[in-house]
Coordinates of C-alpha atoms in Angstrom, one line a residue:
M16 CA 261.2 201.1 -46.6
S17 CA 260.6 202.5 -43.1
D18 CA 261.2 200.5 -39.9
R19 CA 257.4 200.4 -39.4
S20 CA 256.8 199.0 -42.7
K21 CA 259.5 196.1 -42.3
L22 CA 258.0 195.1 -39.2
L23 CA 254.7 194.8 -40.9
E24 CA 256.1 193.1 -44.0
T25 CA 258.2 190.5 -41.7
G26 CA 255.1 189.6 -40.0
I27 CA 256.1 190.3 -36.4
F28 CA 252.4 190.5 -36.0
P29 CA 251.5 187.4 -37.9
G30 CA 248.0 186.8 -39.1
V31 CA 246.9 190.1 -37.7
I32 CA 248.5 193.0 -39.7
R33 CA 250.4 192.8 -42.9
K34 CA 251.3 195.4 -45.4
S35 CA 249.3 193.5 -48.1
S36 CA 246.2 193.1 -45.9
C37 CA 243.3 195.5 -46.2
I38 CA 242.8 195.3 -42.4
T39 CA 243.9 198.6 -40.5
V40 CA 244.8 199.0 -37.0
R41 CA 241.4 200.7 -36.4
N42 CA 239.5 197.5 -37.9
V43 CA 241.7 195.2 -35.6
I44 CA 240.7 197.3 -32.4
G45 CA 237.1 197.3 -33.4
V46 CA 237.1 193.3 -34.0
C47 CA 238.9 192.8 -30.7
L48 CA 236.5 194.9 -28.8
S49 CA 233.4 193.1 -30.3
I50 CA 234.8 189.7 -29.4
Y51 CA 235.4 190.7 -25.7
I52 CA 232.1 192.2 -25.3
T53 CA 230.4 189.0 -26.7
Y54 CA 232.6 186.9 -24.4
V55 CA 231.5 188.8 -21.4
L56 CA 227.8 188.6 -22.4
I57 CA 228.2 184.9 -22.7
Q58 CA 229.8 184.5 -19.4
V59 CA 227.1 186.5 -17.5
E60 CA 224.4 184.5 -19.2
T61 CA 226.2 181.2 -18.3
Q62 CA 226.8 182.2 -14.6
S63 CA 223.1 183.2 -14.3
D64 CA 221.7 180.0 -15.5
T65 CA 224.0 177.5 -13.9
S66 CA 224.9 179.2 -10.6
P67 CA 224.4 176.7 -7.8
K68 CA 221.6 177.4 -5.3
Q69 CA 222.4 178.5 -1.8
P70 CA 222.5 175.5 0.5
S71 CA 220.0 175.2 3.3
P72 CA 221.4 176.2 6.6
K73 CA 222.6 173.3 8.5
P74 CA 221.4 172.6 12.1
A75 CA 223.5 174.3 14.7
K76 CA 226.1 172.1 15.9
R77 CA 226.3 170.9 19.7
N78 CA 228.7 172.9 21.8
E79 CA 231.8 170.8 21.0
N80 CA 233.4 172.1 24.2
Y81 CA 231.2 169.9 26.3
S82 CA 230.8 166.9 24.0
Y83 CA 231.9 164.1 26.2
I84 CA 230.9 162.3 29.5
I85 CA 234.2 160.8 30.9
F86 CA 234.8 158.0 33.5
V87 CA 238.3 156.4 34.2
Q88 CA 239.4 153.2 35.9
T89 CA 242.9 153.3 37.1
T90 CA 243.0 149.6 38.1
D91 CA 243.1 146.6 35.7
S92 CA 240.8 144.6 37.8
G93 CA 237.1 143.6 36.7
L94 CA 234.2 145.8 36.5
P95 CA 232.2 146.0 39.6
S96 CA 228.4 146.4 39.1
L97 CA 228.4 149.8 40.4
V98 CA 230.9 150.9 38.0
V99 CA 228.7 149.6 35.0
C100 CA 225.7 151.2 36.6
A101 CA 227.3 154.4 36.9
I102 CA 228.2 154.5 33.0
E103 CA 224.7 152.9 32.0
S104 CA 222.9 155.5 33.8
A105 CA 224.8 158.2 32.2
A106 CA 224.4 156.8 28.8
I107 CA 220.8 156.9 29.3
I108 CA 220.4 160.3 30.7
Y109 CA 222.9 161.9 28.1
K110 CA 221.7 160.1 25.1
R111 CA 223.0 162.5 22.6
R112 CA 226.5 162.6 24.2
K113 CA 229.4 160.2 23.8
V114 CA 230.4 158.6 27.2
R115 CA 234.0 157.7 27.1
F116 CA 235.2 155.0 29.5
Y117 CA 238.9 154.9 30.0
M118 CA 240.2 151.6 31.2
K119 CA 243.7 150.6 32.2
G120 CA 242.9 146.9 31.0
T121 CA 240.6 145.7 28.4
N122 CA 239.7 142.3 26.9
D123 CA 241.4 143.3 23.7
E124 CA 244.7 143.2 25.6
N125 CA 243.7 139.8 27.5
P126 CA 241.3 137.8 25.2
K127 CA 241.0 135.0 27.7
R128 CA 239.5 137.4 30.2
S129 CA 235.8 137.6 30.1
D130 CA 234.0 140.4 31.9
P131 CA 230.1 140.4 32.0
G132 CA 230.0 144.1 32.8
L133 CA 232.3 145.1 30.1
E134 CA 230.4 143.1 27.7
L135 CA 227.2 144.7 28.7
L136 CA 228.9 148.3 28.2
K137 CA 229.8 147.2 24.7
T138 CA 226.1 147.0 23.7
I139 CA 225.2 150.5 24.7
S140 CA 225.5 152.7 21.4
N141 CA 226.8 155.8 22.9
V142 CA 229.5 154.2 25.0
E143 CA 233.1 154.1 23.9
I144 CA 235.6 152.1 25.8
L145 CA 239.1 153.4 25.4
K146 CA 242.4 152.3 26.6
L147 CA 244.0 154.5 29.2
D148 CA 247.3 155.5 28.2
P149 CA 248.8 157.7 30.9
E150 CA 251.7 159.0 28.8
S151 CA 249.4 160.3 25.9
V152 CA 246.7 161.6 28.4
L153 CA 249.2 163.7 30.3
E154 CA 251.3 164.8 27.4
N155 CA 251.8 168.6 27.1
T156 CA 250.3 169.2 30.4
P157 CA 251.9 170.3 33.6
L158 CA 251.5 166.7 34.8
E159 CA 253.6 165.0 32.1
K160 CA 256.9 165.5 34.0
W161 CA 255.4 164.8 37.4
Y162 CA 254.1 161.4 36.2
K163 CA 257.5 160.3 34.7
N164 CA 259.4 161.4 37.8
T165 CA 257.2 159.7 40.4
D166 CA 257.9 156.4 41.7
P167 CA 254.4 154.7 42.2
T168 CA 256.0 152.2 44.9
K169 CA 256.6 155.0 47.2
E170 CA 253.0 156.4 46.9
R171 CA 250.5 155.6 49.5
Y172 CA 247.4 156.6 47.5
W173 CA 248.8 156.1 43.9
T174 CA 245.5 154.7 42.4
H175 CA 243.4 157.7 43.7
V176 CA 246.2 160.4 42.8
Q177 CA 246.5 159.2 39.3
S178 CA 242.7 159.4 39.2
D179 CA 242.8 162.8 40.1
A180 CA 245.5 163.7 37.7
F181 CA 243.8 161.9 34.6
R182 CA 240.4 163.7 35.1
Y183 CA 241.9 167.1 35.1
A184 CA 244.1 166.2 31.9
L185 CA 241.3 164.5 30.0
L186 CA 238.9 167.2 30.6
W187 CA 241.4 169.9 29.6
Q188 CA 242.2 167.9 26.5
N189 CA 238.7 166.9 25.4
G190 CA 236.1 169.2 27.3
G191 CA 232.9 167.7 28.8
M192 CA 231.9 166.2 32.1
Y193 CA 233.8 163.9 34.3
M194 CA 232.0 161.5 36.6
D195 CA 233.6 159.0 39.3
T196 CA 232.7 155.4 38.6
D197 CA 230.4 155.5 41.8
V198 CA 228.1 158.4 40.6
I199 CA 224.6 157.4 39.4
S200 CA 223.2 160.0 37.0
I201 CA 219.6 160.9 37.9
K202 CA 218.7 163.8 35.3
A203 CA 220.7 165.8 32.8
L204 CA 223.0 168.8 33.9
P205 CA 223.4 171.7 31.8
E206 CA 226.4 172.4 29.8
G207 CA 229.0 174.6 31.4
N208 CA 231.8 174.8 33.8
F209 CA 230.8 173.5 37.2
L210 CA 231.5 171.4 40.2
G211 CA 229.8 170.8 43.6
F212 CA 230.0 171.5 47.3
Q213 CA 230.6 168.4 49.4
S214 CA 230.0 170.4 52.6
S215 CA 230.7 173.9 53.8
G216 CA 233.6 175.4 52.4
T217 CA 234.8 172.2 50.7
L218 CA 234.4 171.2 46.9
N219 CA 234.5 167.6 45.5
G220 CA 235.6 166.5 42.1
A221 CA 233.4 163.5 41.7
V222 CA 231.4 165.4 39.2
L223 CA 233.3 168.0 37.1
S224 CA 232.5 169.9 33.8
F225 CA 234.8 172.1 31.9
S226 CA 235.4 173.5 28.5
T227 CA 238.3 172.3 26.2
R228 CA 241.6 173.9 27.2
S229 CA 240.1 175.6 30.2
S230 CA 242.3 178.1 32.1
L231 CA 240.8 176.9 35.3
L232 CA 241.9 173.3 34.7
Y233 CA 245.4 174.5 33.9
A234 CA 245.5 176.2 37.1
C235 CA 244.3 173.0 39.0
M236 CA 247.2 170.9 37.2
T237 CA 249.8 173.5 38.0
D238 CA 248.6 173.5 41.5
F239 CA 248.8 169.7 41.5
V240 CA 252.4 169.7 40.8
Q241 CA 253.5 172.7 42.9
N242 CA 251.7 171.5 46.0
Y243 CA 252.0 167.8 45.5
Q244 CA 251.4 165.7 48.6
G245 CA 250.5 162.3 47.6
S246 CA 250.6 160.9 51.1
V247 CA 247.8 163.1 52.2
W248 CA 244.4 161.6 51.4
G249 CA 242.5 164.0 49.2
H250 CA 245.1 166.4 48.9
Q251 CA 245.1 166.3 44.9
G252 CA 241.4 166.0 44.8
P253 CA 238.8 167.9 47.0
G254 CA 241.8 169.7 48.8
L255 CA 243.2 170.8 45.5
L256 CA 240.0 172.1 44.1
T257 CA 239.1 173.9 47.3
R258 CA 242.6 175.5 47.3
V259 CA 242.5 176.8 43.9
F260 CA 238.9 178.1 43.9
Q261 CA 239.4 179.7 47.1
R262 CA 242.0 181.8 45.6
L263 CA 240.1 182.4 42.7
C264 CA 236.4 182.8 44.0
N265 CA 236.6 182.7 47.9
V266 CA 234.5 179.9 48.2
S267 CA 234.8 179.5 52.1
M268 CA 232.4 182.5 52.0
M269 CA 229.7 180.7 50.1
D270 CA 226.6 178.9 51.4
S271 CA 227.0 175.2 50.2
E272 CA 223.3 174.7 50.6
T273 CA 222.6 177.0 47.4
D274 CA 224.2 177.4 44.0
H275 CA 226.8 180.1 43.4
K276 CA 228.1 181.7 40.3
C277 CA 231.8 182.9 40.2
T278 CA 231.3 185.4 37.2
S279 CA 234.9 186.4 37.1
Q280 CA 235.9 182.7 36.4
N281 CA 232.6 181.8 34.6
I282 CA 232.2 179.0 36.8
T283 CA 229.2 177.6 39.1
F284 CA 229.7 176.0 42.3
M285 CA 226.6 173.9 42.7
K286 CA 224.7 173.1 46.1
R287 CA 225.7 170.0 48.0
S288 CA 222.5 168.2 47.5
A289 CA 223.1 168.3 43.5
F290 CA 225.5 165.4 43.9
Y291 CA 226.3 164.7 47.5
H292 CA 222.7 164.6 49.1
I293 CA 223.7 161.9 51.4
P294 CA 227.2 163.0 52.8
Y295 CA 230.1 160.6 53.3
P296 CA 229.8 159.9 56.9
E297 CA 226.2 158.5 56.1
W298 CA 227.3 156.4 53.4
K299 CA 225.7 153.2 55.1
R300 CA 222.4 154.6 54.2
F301 CA 223.0 153.3 50.5
Y302 CA 223.1 149.7 52.1
S303 CA 219.8 150.4 54.1
T304 CA 216.3 149.8 53.5
S305 CA 215.2 152.9 55.1
D306 CA 215.5 155.6 52.3
N307 CA 213.7 155.7 48.9
P308 CA 215.3 156.9 45.5
S309 CA 212.5 159.4 45.3
V310 CA 214.5 161.6 47.6
F311 CA 217.0 162.2 44.8
Q312 CA 214.6 162.9 42.0
D313 CA 215.0 166.8 42.3
F314 CA 218.9 166.3 42.1
Y315 CA 221.3 165.7 39.2
A316 CA 223.4 162.7 40.3
V317 CA 224.1 160.6 43.5
H318 CA 227.6 159.9 44.8
V319 CA 227.6 156.7 46.5
W320 CA 230.9 157.0 48.4
N321 CA 232.2 153.7 47.4
Q322 CA 235.6 154.3 48.9
M323 CA 234.0 154.4 52.3
N324 CA 232.6 151.0 51.7
Q325 CA 235.9 149.6 50.4
W326 CA 237.5 150.7 53.7
N327 CA 234.6 149.6 56.0
G328 CA 233.5 146.1 55.3
K329 CA 232.9 146.0 51.7
K330 CA 229.1 145.6 51.7
T331 CA 227.4 144.2 48.7
I332 CA 223.7 144.3 47.2
K333 CA 221.5 141.8 45.7
A334 CA 218.5 142.0 43.4
Q335 CA 215.3 142.5 45.6
D336 CA 217.3 143.1 48.7
E337 CA 215.2 146.5 48.9
T338 CA 218.3 148.6 49.9
L339 CA 218.4 152.2 48.6
L340 CA 221.2 151.2 46.3
E341 CA 219.5 148.4 44.9
K342 CA 216.3 150.4 44.0
L343 CA 218.8 153.0 42.6
F344 CA 220.2 150.2 40.1
K345 CA 216.6 149.2 39.1
E346 CA 215.4 152.6 38.4
Y347 CA 218.7 154.2 36.7
C348 CA 220.5 151.5 35.5
P349 CA 218.1 148.6 34.6
Q350 CA 220.4 146.4 32.5
T351 CA 222.9 146.4 35.0
H352 CA 220.2 145.4 37.7
S353 CA 218.9 142.5 35.5
K354 CA 222.1 141.0 34.3
L355 CA 224.8 141.7 37.1
L356 CA 223.0 141.6 40.4

């Protein structure tokens, strides 16, 4: 018996080819081919009948780089009505964006403490109240090591310097728009990278807008550390922004009364009146009855210069006192006006 006959006889190909079977190799190949063709046809038919319909196109997502409006409080004191007004006005103007308020102290940490302003903010659907954790905010930024190595007891303007650091880091991490807690929103700003002129040749950071992981913000944080002078008022805020963008865009040559686009850095410097229509030396106008809110209707926001008031008498407002600030409350933060004044 040949080797081939032995293989066939012992059944190394069991059930397919045996010497005793009448099935030939050619028959087997034909059967296999028929089975394969039938399988393919069944698969094609099945797929054509059951293939899922293409999903409808989803609406375009918002530009996630500018999703948030950010406010920061670096003290653990209560919330003045001006702070609540600033946040409420932003929540009204930017209804489709989340307004994040980072606080150093909250009611959750001190259950016995009751703050009417905080309770009001909790009722606004697009306002998020978050604990301000300096270590996590500054983590993985040029400011992390600076913060750990700085002794607050030796700092003259620690509250304000922290505020400058946190706004740069929070914007770099999250993207969006930062506003000081004494800025009342008037109308919506477009999304993009921008800040405003405070005066001729000087920028201010009370309103800032940057995309996530902006190289411009990273440059600001780097300058913050390299040129740190915490004992000089404004050195880490308006002074820093002016220094950085003077190097990058030569802002000293720009007219502060018009908007300017620095195309090489993809940033806009907004005219002074966009946020600072009333300059800081005239801050008392907010507590006077001589102005009307209509003067701001063509601008985006109003910076009230609250620090000037804190240094110079701490003027207050009351409902129906007809001051400019009281009228701004009534028009742009009505809940704050009715419940807190």
